Coordinates of C-alpha atoms in Angstrom, one line a residue:
Chain A
M516 CA 8.3 24.4 -24.4
P517 CA 4.7 22.1 -27.1
S518 CA 2.1 24.8 -28.4
K519 CA -0.2 21.8 -27.3
T520 CA -0.4 18.4 -25.2
F521 CA -2.7 15.5 -25.1
S522 CA -3.0 14.1 -21.8
H523 CA -4.4 11.0 -20.7
P524 CA -5.5 9.3 -17.0
I525 CA -4.5 6.0 -16.7
N526 CA -5.4 3.5 -12.9
I527 CA -3.5 1.3 -12.4
T528 CA -5.4 -1.9 -11.8
L529 CA -4.5 -5.4 -10.1
H530 CA -2.4 -6.5 -13.0
D531 CA 0.4 -3.6 -13.5
I532 CA 1.8 -4.7 -10.8
D533 CA 4.5 -7.1 -10.0
A534 CA 6.1 -9.5 -7.5
A535 CA 8.4 -6.1 -6.0
G536 CA 4.9 -4.4 -5.2
V537 CA 5.4 -2.4 -8.3
M538 CA 4.0 -1.6 -11.3
F539 CA 6.2 -4.2 -14.0
F540 CA 8.2 -1.9 -16.4
A541 CA 6.9 -3.0 -19.9
D542 CA 3.9 -1.8 -18.7
Y543 CA 4.2 1.9 -18.7
F544 CA 5.0 1.5 -22.5
R545 CA 1.6 -0.6 -22.6
H546 CA -0.1 2.2 -21.0
A547 CA 2.2 4.7 -23.1
H548 CA 1.4 3.1 -26.5
D549 CA -2.6 3.3 -25.6
A550 CA -1.9 7.1 -24.7
Y551 CA -0.5 7.5 -28.5
E552 CA -3.5 5.6 -30.3
C553 CA -5.9 7.7 -28.0
F554 CA -3.4 11.1 -29.5
M555 CA -3.7 9.5 -32.7
A556 CA -7.3 9.3 -33.2
E557 CA -7.5 12.7 -31.8
I558 CA -5.4 14.2 -34.7
G559 CA -7.7 12.2 -37.1
F560 CA -4.8 9.0 -38.2
P561 CA -7.0 6.2 -36.2
L562 CA -4.3 3.7 -35.4
P563 CA -7.0 0.9 -37.2
Q564 CA -8.2 2.3 -40.2
L565 CA -3.7 3.2 -40.6
I566 CA -3.7 -0.5 -40.8
H567 CA -6.2 -1.0 -42.9
Q568 CA -5.1 0.8 -45.1
R569 CA -1.7 -0.8 -44.8
T570 CA 0.0 2.4 -43.5
L571 CA 2.4 0.9 -41.0
L572 CA 4.2 3.2 -38.5
P573 CA 6.3 0.7 -36.4
L574 CA 8.4 1.1 -33.2
V575 CA 11.9 1.9 -34.4
H576 CA 13.1 2.7 -31.0
S577 CA 11.9 3.1 -27.1
E578 CA 13.7 4.1 -24.1
A579 CA 12.5 5.3 -20.6
D580 CA 13.4 6.7 -17.7
F581 CA 11.9 5.1 -14.0
L582 CA 12.0 7.7 -11.6
L583 CA 9.4 7.5 -8.9
P584 CA 7.5 3.5 -7.5
V585 CA 4.3 3.2 -9.4
H586 CA 1.8 1.4 -7.1
H587 CA -1.6 -0.1 -7.5
G588 CA -4.1 3.0 -7.4
D589 CA -2.4 5.5 -8.6
R590 CA -4.0 8.5 -10.8
L591 CA -1.5 9.0 -13.3
R592 CA -1.6 11.1 -16.1
I593 CA 0.5 10.7 -19.2
E594 CA 1.4 13.4 -21.1
I595 CA 2.0 13.3 -25.0
H596 CA 3.6 16.1 -26.8
L597 CA 6.1 15.9 -30.5
E598 CA 9.6 15.4 -29.0
R599 CA 11.2 15.7 -32.7
I600 CA 9.2 15.0 -36.1
G601 CA 11.3 14.4 -39.0
T602 CA 11.0 14.0 -43.1
S603 CA 9.9 10.5 -42.5
S604 CA 9.8 9.3 -38.7
F605 CA 8.9 11.0 -35.4
T606 CA 8.9 10.4 -32.2
V607 CA 7.1 11.2 -29.2
G608 CA 7.4 11.8 -25.6
Y609 CA 5.0 10.5 -22.7
Q610 CA 5.3 12.0 -19.2
F611 CA 3.5 9.9 -16.3
L612 CA 2.6 12.3 -14.1
D613 CA 1.5 11.2 -10.7
T614 CA -1.8 13.4 -8.9
Q615 CA 0.5 16.0 -7.4
A616 CA 2.3 16.4 -11.0
R617 CA 5.9 15.0 -9.9
E618 CA 6.4 12.7 -13.2
V619 CA 7.3 9.0 -12.5
A620 CA 8.4 8.4 -15.4
R621 CA 9.3 9.7 -19.2
I622 CA 9.2 7.3 -21.9
K623 CA 10.4 8.2 -26.4
T624 CA 9.0 5.9 -29.3
T625 CA 10.3 6.5 -32.3
H626 CA 7.8 5.6 -35.2
V627 CA 9.3 5.2 -39.0
L628 CA 6.6 5.5 -42.3
L629 CA 6.8 3.0 -44.0
H630 CA 6.6 2.1 -47.6
P631 CA 2.8 -0.4 -48.2
G632 CA 4.1 -3.2 -48.4
K633 CA 8.2 -3.3 -47.3
R634 CA 10.6 -2.2 -45.2
S635 CA 11.7 1.1 -46.9
P636 CA 10.8 4.6 -45.3
M637 CA 8.8 7.2 -47.1
G638 CA 8.2 10.7 -46.2
L639 CA 5.8 11.6 -43.6
P640 CA 2.3 13.1 -45.8
K641 CA 1.8 17.0 -44.9
T642 CA -1.8 17.1 -43.4
L643 CA 0.2 14.3 -40.3
L644 CA 3.2 16.3 -40.2
K645 CA 1.0 19.7 -39.2
S646 CA -1.3 17.5 -37.0
L647 CA 1.6 16.3 -34.8
D648 CA 3.5 19.8 -35.2
V649 CA 1.1 21.6 -33.0
Y650 CA 1.9 18.9 -30.3
A651 CA 5.8 20.1 -31.2
V652 CA 8.1 20.4 -28.0
S653 CA 9.4 24.5 -29.0
T654 CA 13.1 24.1 -30.8
D655 CA 13.8 27.1 -28.7
G656 CA 12.2 26.4 -25.7
Chain B
M825 CA -7.1 -41.8 -17.5
P826 CA -6.0 -40.0 -20.5
S827 CA -3.6 -42.8 -23.4
K828 CA -1.1 -39.5 -23.4
T829 CA -0.8 -36.7 -21.5
F830 CA 1.3 -33.3 -23.5
S831 CA 3.4 -32.1 -20.4
H832 CA 4.6 -27.9 -20.5
P833 CA 7.2 -26.9 -17.8
I834 CA 6.6 -23.1 -16.9
N835 CA 8.1 -20.5 -14.7
I836 CA 6.6 -18.2 -12.8
T837 CA 8.4 -15.0 -13.1
L838 CA 7.7 -11.9 -11.7
H839 CA 5.1 -10.1 -14.5
D840 CA 3.5 -13.1 -13.7
I841 CA 2.5 -11.9 -10.0
D842 CA 0.2 -9.2 -9.2
A843 CA -0.5 -6.5 -6.4
A844 CA -2.1 -9.3 -4.3
G845 CA 1.1 -10.9 -4.2
V846 CA 0.1 -14.1 -6.1
M847 CA -0.6 -14.7 -10.0
F848 CA -3.1 -12.8 -11.5
F849 CA -5.8 -15.0 -13.1
A850 CA -5.8 -13.6 -16.5
D851 CA -2.0 -14.9 -16.6
Y852 CA -2.9 -18.7 -16.1
F853 CA -5.0 -18.5 -19.5
R854 CA -2.1 -17.1 -20.9
H855 CA 0.4 -20.0 -19.7
A856 CA -2.9 -22.2 -20.8
H857 CA -2.6 -21.6 -24.4
D858 CA 1.2 -21.1 -24.4
A859 CA 0.7 -24.9 -23.5
Y860 CA -1.8 -25.9 -25.8
E861 CA 0.2 -23.8 -28.9
C862 CA 3.0 -26.2 -28.2
F863 CA 0.8 -28.7 -27.7
M864 CA -0.8 -28.4 -31.4
A865 CA 3.2 -28.5 -33.2
E866 CA 3.7 -31.6 -30.7
I867 CA 0.9 -33.0 -33.1
G868 CA 1.4 -32.0 -36.4
F869 CA -1.3 -28.4 -36.4
P870 CA 1.0 -25.6 -35.3
L871 CA -0.9 -23.1 -35.2
P872 CA 0.9 -20.4 -37.9
Q873 CA 0.8 -22.4 -40.2
L874 CA -3.3 -23.3 -39.4
I875 CA -3.6 -19.6 -39.3
H876 CA -1.8 -19.0 -42.7
Q877 CA -3.9 -21.3 -44.3
R878 CA -7.0 -19.2 -43.1
T879 CA -7.7 -22.0 -40.5
L880 CA -8.8 -20.2 -37.8
L881 CA -10.2 -22.6 -34.7
P882 CA -11.3 -19.5 -32.3
L883 CA -12.0 -20.5 -28.8
V884 CA -15.7 -19.7 -28.4
H885 CA -15.5 -21.1 -24.4
S886 CA -13.5 -21.3 -21.7
E887 CA -13.3 -21.9 -17.9
A888 CA -10.8 -22.1 -14.7
D889 CA -10.4 -23.2 -11.0
F890 CA -7.8 -21.6 -9.2
L891 CA -7.6 -23.9 -6.7
L892 CA -4.2 -22.8 -4.8
P893 CA -1.8 -19.8 -5.1
V894 CA 0.5 -19.5 -7.6
H895 CA 3.5 -17.3 -6.0
H896 CA 6.9 -16.3 -8.0
G897 CA 9.4 -18.7 -8.7
D898 CA 6.8 -21.5 -8.7
R899 CA 7.8 -24.0 -10.7
L900 CA 4.8 -25.9 -12.4
R901 CA 4.0 -28.0 -15.9
I902 CA 0.3 -27.8 -17.5
E903 CA -0.6 -31.2 -18.4
I904 CA -2.9 -31.4 -21.6
H905 CA -5.8 -34.0 -22.6
L906 CA -8.6 -33.5 -24.1
E907 CA -11.5 -33.6 -22.5
R908 CA -14.4 -34.0 -25.4
I909 CA -13.6 -34.5 -28.9
G910 CA -16.7 -33.2 -31.3
T911 CA -18.0 -33.1 -35.1
S912 CA -16.6 -29.7 -35.3
S913 CA -15.2 -28.5 -31.7
F914 CA -12.8 -29.8 -29.1
T915 CA -12.0 -29.2 -25.5
V916 CA -9.1 -29.0 -24.3
G917 CA -8.2 -29.6 -20.7
Y918 CA -5.2 -28.1 -18.7
Q919 CA -4.2 -29.2 -15.1
F920 CA -1.2 -26.7 -13.2
L921 CA 0.6 -28.7 -10.8
D922 CA 2.8 -27.9 -8.8
T923 CA 6.7 -30.4 -8.0
Q924 CA 4.5 -32.0 -5.7
A925 CA 2.4 -32.7 -8.4
R926 CA -0.5 -31.3 -6.0
E927 CA -3.5 -29.6 -8.9
V928 CA -2.5 -25.8 -8.1
A929 CA -5.2 -25.3 -11.2
R930 CA -7.5 -26.6 -13.7
I931 CA -9.0 -24.9 -17.0
K932 CA -10.3 -25.7 -20.0
T933 CA -10.8 -24.3 -23.5
T934 CA -13.1 -25.2 -26.3
H935 CA -12.0 -24.5 -30.1
V936 CA -14.5 -24.5 -32.8
L937 CA -13.6 -25.2 -36.3
L938 CA -14.7 -22.5 -38.8
H939 CA -15.3 -22.3 -42.3
P940 CA -12.8 -20.4 -44.1
G941 CA -13.2 -16.8 -44.2
K942 CA -17.4 -17.8 -42.6
R943 CA -18.3 -17.9 -38.6
S944 CA -19.8 -21.3 -40.2
P945 CA -18.4 -24.8 -38.2
M946 CA -17.4 -27.1 -40.2
G947 CA -16.0 -30.7 -39.9
L948 CA -12.3 -31.5 -38.3
P949 CA -10.6 -33.0 -40.5
K950 CA -9.6 -37.4 -40.2
T951 CA -6.1 -36.2 -39.3
L952 CA -6.9 -33.3 -36.6
L953 CA -9.2 -35.8 -35.1
K954 CA -6.7 -39.1 -35.0
S955 CA -3.8 -37.1 -33.0
L956 CA -6.2 -34.9 -30.9
D957 CA -7.4 -39.1 -29.6
V958 CA -4.4 -39.9 -29.3
Y959 CA -4.8 -37.3 -25.5
A960 CA -8.1 -38.2 -24.6
V961 CA -9.5 -38.4 -21.6
S962 CA -10.9 -42.4 -21.3
T963 CA -15.0 -42.2 -21.5
D964 CA -14.5 -45.6 -18.8
G965 CA -12.2 -43.8 -17.0
Chain C
M496 CA -33.5 -8.3 -14.1
P497 CA -30.7 -6.2 -12.2
S498 CA -32.3 -3.5 -10.2
K499 CA -28.9 -1.4 -11.5
T500 CA -25.9 -2.0 -13.3
F501 CA -22.3 -0.7 -13.5
S502 CA -21.6 -0.2 -16.8
H503 CA -17.2 0.8 -18.0
P504 CA -15.8 1.5 -21.7
I505 CA -13.5 -0.1 -23.2
N506 CA -11.3 0.7 -26.6
I507 CA -9.6 -2.2 -28.0
T508 CA -6.0 -1.4 -28.5
L509 CA -3.4 -2.9 -30.6
H510 CA -2.2 -4.9 -29.0
D511 CA -5.1 -6.4 -26.4
I512 CA -5.1 -7.8 -30.8
D513 CA -3.7 -11.8 -31.6
A514 CA -1.6 -13.1 -34.3
A515 CA -5.4 -14.2 -35.2
G516 CA -6.5 -10.8 -36.4
V517 CA -8.7 -10.8 -32.8
M518 CA -9.0 -10.3 -29.5
F519 CA -6.9 -12.6 -27.7
F520 CA -9.2 -14.7 -24.9
A521 CA -7.3 -14.3 -21.9
D522 CA -7.3 -9.8 -22.3
Y523 CA -11.4 -10.3 -22.1
F524 CA -10.2 -11.4 -18.7
R525 CA -8.1 -8.8 -18.6
H526 CA -10.7 -6.1 -19.1
A527 CA -13.3 -7.7 -17.3
H528 CA -11.0 -7.3 -13.7
D529 CA -10.7 -3.4 -14.4
A530 CA -13.7 -3.5 -14.8
Y531 CA -14.4 -5.2 -12.0
E532 CA -11.9 -2.9 -9.8
C533 CA -13.7 -0.2 -10.8
F534 CA -17.2 -1.3 -9.7
M535 CA -15.4 -2.2 -6.8
A536 CA -14.5 1.1 -5.5
E537 CA -17.5 2.3 -7.1
I538 CA -19.2 0.4 -4.0
G539 CA -16.3 2.1 -1.6
F540 CA -15.1 -1.5 -1.3
P541 CA -11.6 -0.4 -3.7
L542 CA -9.2 -3.8 -4.0
P543 CA -5.8 -1.5 -2.7
Q544 CA -7.4 -0.7 0.1
L545 CA -8.4 -3.9 0.9
I546 CA -5.5 -5.6 0.0
H547 CA -3.5 -3.3 2.1
Q548 CA -5.8 -4.2 5.2
R549 CA -5.3 -7.9 4.1
T550 CA -8.9 -8.6 3.2
L551 CA -8.8 -10.8 0.6
L552 CA -11.2 -12.0 -2.1
P553 CA -9.0 -14.4 -4.5
L554 CA -10.8 -15.9 -7.5
V555 CA -11.8 -19.3 -7.4
H556 CA -13.6 -19.4 -10.5
S557 CA -14.0 -18.3 -13.7
E558 CA -16.1 -18.8 -16.6
A559 CA -16.1 -17.1 -20.3
D560 CA -18.3 -17.1 -23.8
F561 CA -17.0 -15.2 -26.2
L562 CA -19.8 -15.1 -28.6
L563 CA -18.5 -13.0 -31.4
P564 CA -15.3 -11.3 -32.7
V565 CA -13.8 -8.6 -31.1
H566 CA -11.2 -6.4 -33.5
H567 CA -9.0 -3.7 -33.5
G568 CA -11.1 -0.6 -32.8
D569 CA -14.0 -1.7 -31.0
R570 CA -15.9 0.5 -28.8
L571 CA -17.5 -1.7 -26.2
R572 CA -18.7 -1.4 -22.3
I573 CA -19.0 -4.2 -19.9
E574 CA -21.9 -4.1 -17.8
I575 CA -21.8 -5.7 -14.1
H576 CA -24.2 -7.4 -12.2
L577 CA -24.3 -9.5 -9.3
E578 CA -25.0 -13.3 -10.4
R579 CA -25.5 -15.1 -6.9
I580 CA -24.6 -13.6 -3.8
G581 CA -23.6 -16.6 -0.9
T582 CA -22.2 -16.1 2.5
S583 CA -18.3 -16.4 1.9
S584 CA -18.0 -15.9 -1.8
F585 CA -19.6 -14.0 -4.8
T586 CA -19.9 -14.6 -8.3
V587 CA -19.6 -11.4 -10.8
G588 CA -20.6 -11.4 -14.2
Y589 CA -19.8 -9.0 -16.9
Q590 CA -21.7 -9.0 -20.2
F591 CA -19.1 -7.3 -23.1
L592 CA -21.4 -5.5 -25.6
D593 CA -21.1 -3.8 -29.0
T594 CA -22.0 0.1 -29.7
Q595 CA -25.4 -2.4 -31.3
A596 CA -26.1 -3.5 -27.8
R597 CA -25.5 -6.8 -28.9
E598 CA -23.4 -9.4 -26.1
V599 CA -20.1 -11.0 -28.4
A600 CA -18.5 -12.1 -24.3
R601 CA -19.7 -12.6 -21.4
I602 CA -18.0 -14.0 -18.4
K603 CA -18.3 -14.9 -15.1
T604 CA -16.1 -14.4 -11.7
T605 CA -16.5 -16.0 -8.2
H606 CA -14.4 -14.5 -5.4
V607 CA -14.1 -15.9 -1.9
L608 CA -13.1 -14.0 1.2
L609 CA -10.8 -15.5 3.6
H610 CA -9.5 -15.0 6.6
P611 CA -6.8 -12.1 7.0
G612 CA -3.1 -14.5 6.3
K613 CA -5.4 -18.1 6.2
R614 CA -6.5 -20.0 3.6
S615 CA -10.2 -20.4 5.0
P616 CA -13.4 -18.4 3.6
M617 CA -15.0 -16.1 6.6
G618 CA -18.4 -15.0 5.9
L619 CA -18.9 -11.6 3.5
P620 CA -19.3 -8.3 6.1
K621 CA -22.5 -6.4 5.7
T622 CA -22.3 -3.7 4.5
L623 CA -20.8 -5.5 1.7
L624 CA -23.6 -7.8 1.1
K625 CA -25.5 -4.8 0.9
S626 CA -23.8 -2.8 -1.7
L627 CA -23.3 -6.2 -3.9
D628 CA -27.3 -6.8 -3.6
V629 CA -27.8 -3.7 -5.4
Y630 CA -26.6 -5.1 -8.8
A631 CA -28.1 -8.4 -8.0
V632 CA -29.6 -9.9 -10.8
S633 CA -33.0 -10.8 -9.9
T634 CA -34.5 -14.1 -9.0
D635 CA -37.7 -13.4 -10.2
G636 CA -36.1 -12.6 -14.0
Chain D
M1273 CA 33.4 -9.3 -27.0
P1274 CA 32.1 -11.1 -23.7
S1275 CA 33.6 -13.7 -21.2
K1276 CA 30.2 -15.5 -21.4
T1277 CA 27.1 -14.9 -22.9
F1278 CA 23.8 -16.4 -21.8
S1279 CA 21.7 -17.8 -24.2
H1280 CA 17.9 -18.3 -23.9
P1281 CA 15.4 -19.4 -26.3
I1282 CA 12.3 -18.0 -27.3
N1283 CA 9.3 -19.1 -29.7
I1284 CA 7.0 -15.9 -30.4
T1285 CA 3.8 -17.5 -29.6
L1286 CA -0.5 -16.2 -30.9
H1287 CA -0.4 -13.2 -28.0
D1288 CA 3.1 -11.7 -28.4
I1289 CA 1.6 -10.3 -31.5
D1290 CA -0.4 -7.3 -32.1
A1291 CA -3.2 -6.1 -34.4
A1292 CA -0.2 -4.8 -37.2
G1293 CA 0.4 -9.0 -37.3
V1294 CA 4.5 -7.8 -35.8
M1295 CA 5.5 -8.6 -31.9
F1296 CA 4.2 -6.0 -30.1
F1297 CA 7.3 -3.6 -28.2
A1298 CA 5.8 -4.3 -24.7
D1299 CA 6.3 -8.1 -25.5
Y1300 CA 10.1 -7.7 -26.5
F1301 CA 10.5 -6.1 -23.3
R1302 CA 8.5 -8.9 -21.0
H1303 CA 10.3 -11.0 -22.9
A1304 CA 13.9 -9.6 -21.9
H1305 CA 13.0 -9.4 -18.5
D1306 CA 12.4 -12.9 -18.7
A1307 CA 15.7 -13.9 -19.9
Y1308 CA 17.5 -11.9 -17.2
E1309 CA 15.5 -13.8 -14.7
C1310 CA 16.9 -16.9 -16.1
F1311 CA 20.2 -15.1 -16.0
M1312 CA 20.2 -13.9 -12.3
A1313 CA 18.9 -18.0 -11.1
E1314 CA 21.7 -18.6 -13.4
I1315 CA 24.5 -16.9 -11.4
G1316 CA 22.9 -17.3 -8.1
F1317 CA 21.2 -14.3 -7.6
P1318 CA 17.0 -16.2 -7.9
L1319 CA 14.8 -12.7 -8.3
P1320 CA 11.8 -14.5 -5.4
Q1321 CA 15.0 -14.8 -2.7
L1322 CA 16.6 -10.9 -3.6
I1323 CA 13.2 -10.0 -3.3
H1324 CA 12.3 -12.1 -0.5
Q1325 CA 15.1 -10.9 1.0
R1326 CA 13.9 -6.8 0.4
T1327 CA 17.2 -6.9 -1.9
L1328 CA 15.7 -4.2 -5.1
L1329 CA 17.8 -4.0 -8.1
P1330 CA 15.0 -2.2 -9.6
L1331 CA 14.5 -1.4 -13.1
V1332 CA 15.6 2.9 -13.7
H1333 CA 16.2 3.2 -17.8
S1334 CA 15.4 1.0 -20.0
E1335 CA 16.0 1.2 -24.3
A1336 CA 15.1 -0.7 -27.2
D1337 CA 16.1 -0.9 -31.3
F1338 CA 14.1 -2.8 -33.3
L1339 CA 15.9 -3.4 -36.5
L1340 CA 13.6 -6.1 -38.5
P1341 CA 9.9 -7.5 -37.9
V1342 CA 9.8 -10.3 -35.5
H1343 CA 6.6 -13.2 -36.1
H1344 CA 4.2 -15.7 -34.9
G1345 CA 6.5 -18.9 -34.9
D1346 CA 9.8 -17.4 -34.6
R1347 CA 11.8 -19.4 -32.8
L1348 CA 14.7 -16.2 -31.1
R1349 CA 17.2 -16.6 -28.5
I1350 CA 18.3 -13.6 -26.4
E1351 CA 21.8 -13.1 -25.6
I1352 CA 22.6 -11.0 -22.3
H1353 CA 26.1 -9.7 -21.5
L1354 CA 26.7 -6.7 -18.8
E1355 CA 27.3 -3.5 -20.8
R1356 CA 28.7 -1.6 -17.4
I1357 CA 28.8 -2.6 -14.6
G1358 CA 29.2 0.0 -12.1
T1359 CA 29.4 0.9 -7.9
S1360 CA 25.3 0.8 -7.4
S1361 CA 23.9 -0.3 -10.1
F1362 CA 24.9 -2.4 -13.8
T1363 CA 23.6 -2.3 -17.1
V1364 CA 22.0 -5.0 -18.7
G1365 CA 22.3 -5.5 -23.0
Y1366 CA 19.7 -8.5 -24.4
Q1367 CA 20.8 -8.7 -27.9
F1368 CA 17.2 -11.1 -30.1
L1369 CA 18.4 -13.1 -32.5
D1370 CA 16.9 -15.2 -35.2
T1371 CA 17.9 -18.8 -36.3
Q1372 CA 19.4 -17.8 -39.1
A1373 CA 21.8 -15.2 -36.2
R1374 CA 20.6 -11.9 -37.9
E1375 CA 20.2 -9.6 -35.1
V1376 CA 16.0 -8.2 -34.8
A1377 CA 16.6 -6.2 -31.7
R1378 CA 18.5 -4.9 -28.7
I1379 CA 17.5 -3.8 -25.3
K1380 CA 19.3 -2.4 -22.5
T1381 CA 18.6 -2.6 -18.9
T1382 CA 19.6 -0.5 -16.1
H1383 CA 18.8 -1.6 -12.3
V1384 CA 19.9 -0.3 -9.7
L1385 CA 20.6 -1.9 -5.6
L1386 CA 18.7 0.4 -3.4
H1387 CA 19.2 -0.3 0.7
P1388 CA 16.4 -2.1 1.9
G1389 CA 13.3 -0.1 2.7
K1390 CA 14.7 3.1 1.2
R1391 CA 15.0 4.8 -2.5
S1392 CA 19.1 5.5 -1.5
P1393 CA 21.5 3.1 -4.2
M1394 CA 24.0 1.3 -2.3
G1395 CA 27.1 -0.7 -3.1
L1396 CA 26.1 -4.0 -4.9
P1397 CA 27.7 -6.2 -3.0
K1398 CA 31.3 -8.1 -4.1
T1399 CA 29.7 -12.0 -5.1
L1400 CA 27.3 -10.2 -7.0
L1401 CA 30.2 -7.7 -8.8
K1402 CA 32.2 -11.6 -9.6
S1403 CA 29.4 -13.2 -11.2
L1404 CA 28.3 -9.9 -13.3
D1405 CA 31.6 -9.9 -14.2
V1406 CA 31.9 -13.1 -15.7
Y1407 CA 29.8 -11.7 -18.8
A1408 CA 31.1 -8.2 -19.5
V1409 CA 31.6 -7.0 -23.0
S1410 CA 34.8 -6.3 -22.8
T1411 CA 36.7 -2.5 -22.3
D1412 CA 39.3 -3.2 -25.3
G1413 CA 37.0 -5.4 -27.6

């Protein structure tokens, strides 16, 4: 169970829907990333500032399960918690929940901290580790 | 009548379509810009190279008429010609044509050349003017 | 001066920005349409319900002026008013304003009401006309 | 080793790039799906026709590894093969390769065939199984 959960509301709009009448799968990832940006700002690490400092946290892995179809006008919330916190990388989990709290999709994104100007990983700063840990799924859960 | 026309084929795919069952209007602009990038590469001014040199041609105006609905699986071509060539700006015209050569949409984008690192316009280089002119709509047309 | 203005806040996120370091022009149109959807829901005409009833209001024209560059992390608001209300069509105006109330972009979209299942225009219902009129730019303004 | 590989070329354009200067992760999924649409048309199952017949193959799972950064102007090809062919579902694999044949990303998408108008899976038709099998990764590979 997460100590703390970050919640991000989204409305599914006209362009999220594809020719099959449901949300296009790439748009789930876009919404998840918007939620991630809000989360990072909330915990004191806004992405525009990190990028400006050349502190890059590129995505190296992502996966998603699409459980129930999502339609135009649906109001969802994305709940964020930390799935894994390593020495130089971490994995964010996103649950997409509808107004009845049913899980309609779940996504993971793994981010690695890189040395500025390089492609090699470096250790996550203690302040970030501490901030992420507040949202960690407990290991005994 | 243009001296020369640049033609760019596109296929309308699943995600281009919105909840109303037709191409979402912002996606016409995305396709037009992809055509513009191909056109600029074709005439010797590839955007990645221009951006690398800090030669920026930001869009200052755009407009579009949506004439016929576009559906999933439609095969269109975008025909590009130059609507206007000024001293520091130019306007590109895009005709979206279906397989029966019916015009389904038309778009214009106006680009201004900026002084590197500034917001002030500068004169278009002669080599670019010459290249654009080949695709100009004739004034007596 | 509009009688009433609808205001829609947006945050500019990572994917809104393009390779030139500013918001990609098609993304302004996407944000404008999201604002339009919120506006239509606010005045009692939510798009998902209209589409479900086959009451379609397709976009037939759009235009935009891009006045100042928009960057990652910018917080804007889109202010909506009605530019024109006709018998079977209307034009929505969107002003993109930054936190200092500077206009960074302006967009217009023109929508036509179609007979269900046809491509021919029909008169806007009185209830919609009345609701739109509250946000109309005054003609003596 | 696949018996046969389907190859789909893509050019990375201005809007594919995000504020960190590399391709935004959701855009890999968009490009993969465009490649999937071309593949399905190639093997005789064009998506627009399937959707028209209410033969839906929704995505239930996707995952991706992002191995090397992708930049504006990069020319990639997406190679498609079948990772797994089940009774009512199949998993497509996509390798993103640069001009030097280096793998810059790999994606998987799993699709399930649904009974028309229902959420329950049904067996894949023999004609589709046969067509997919031509692109299957060999089990003894």
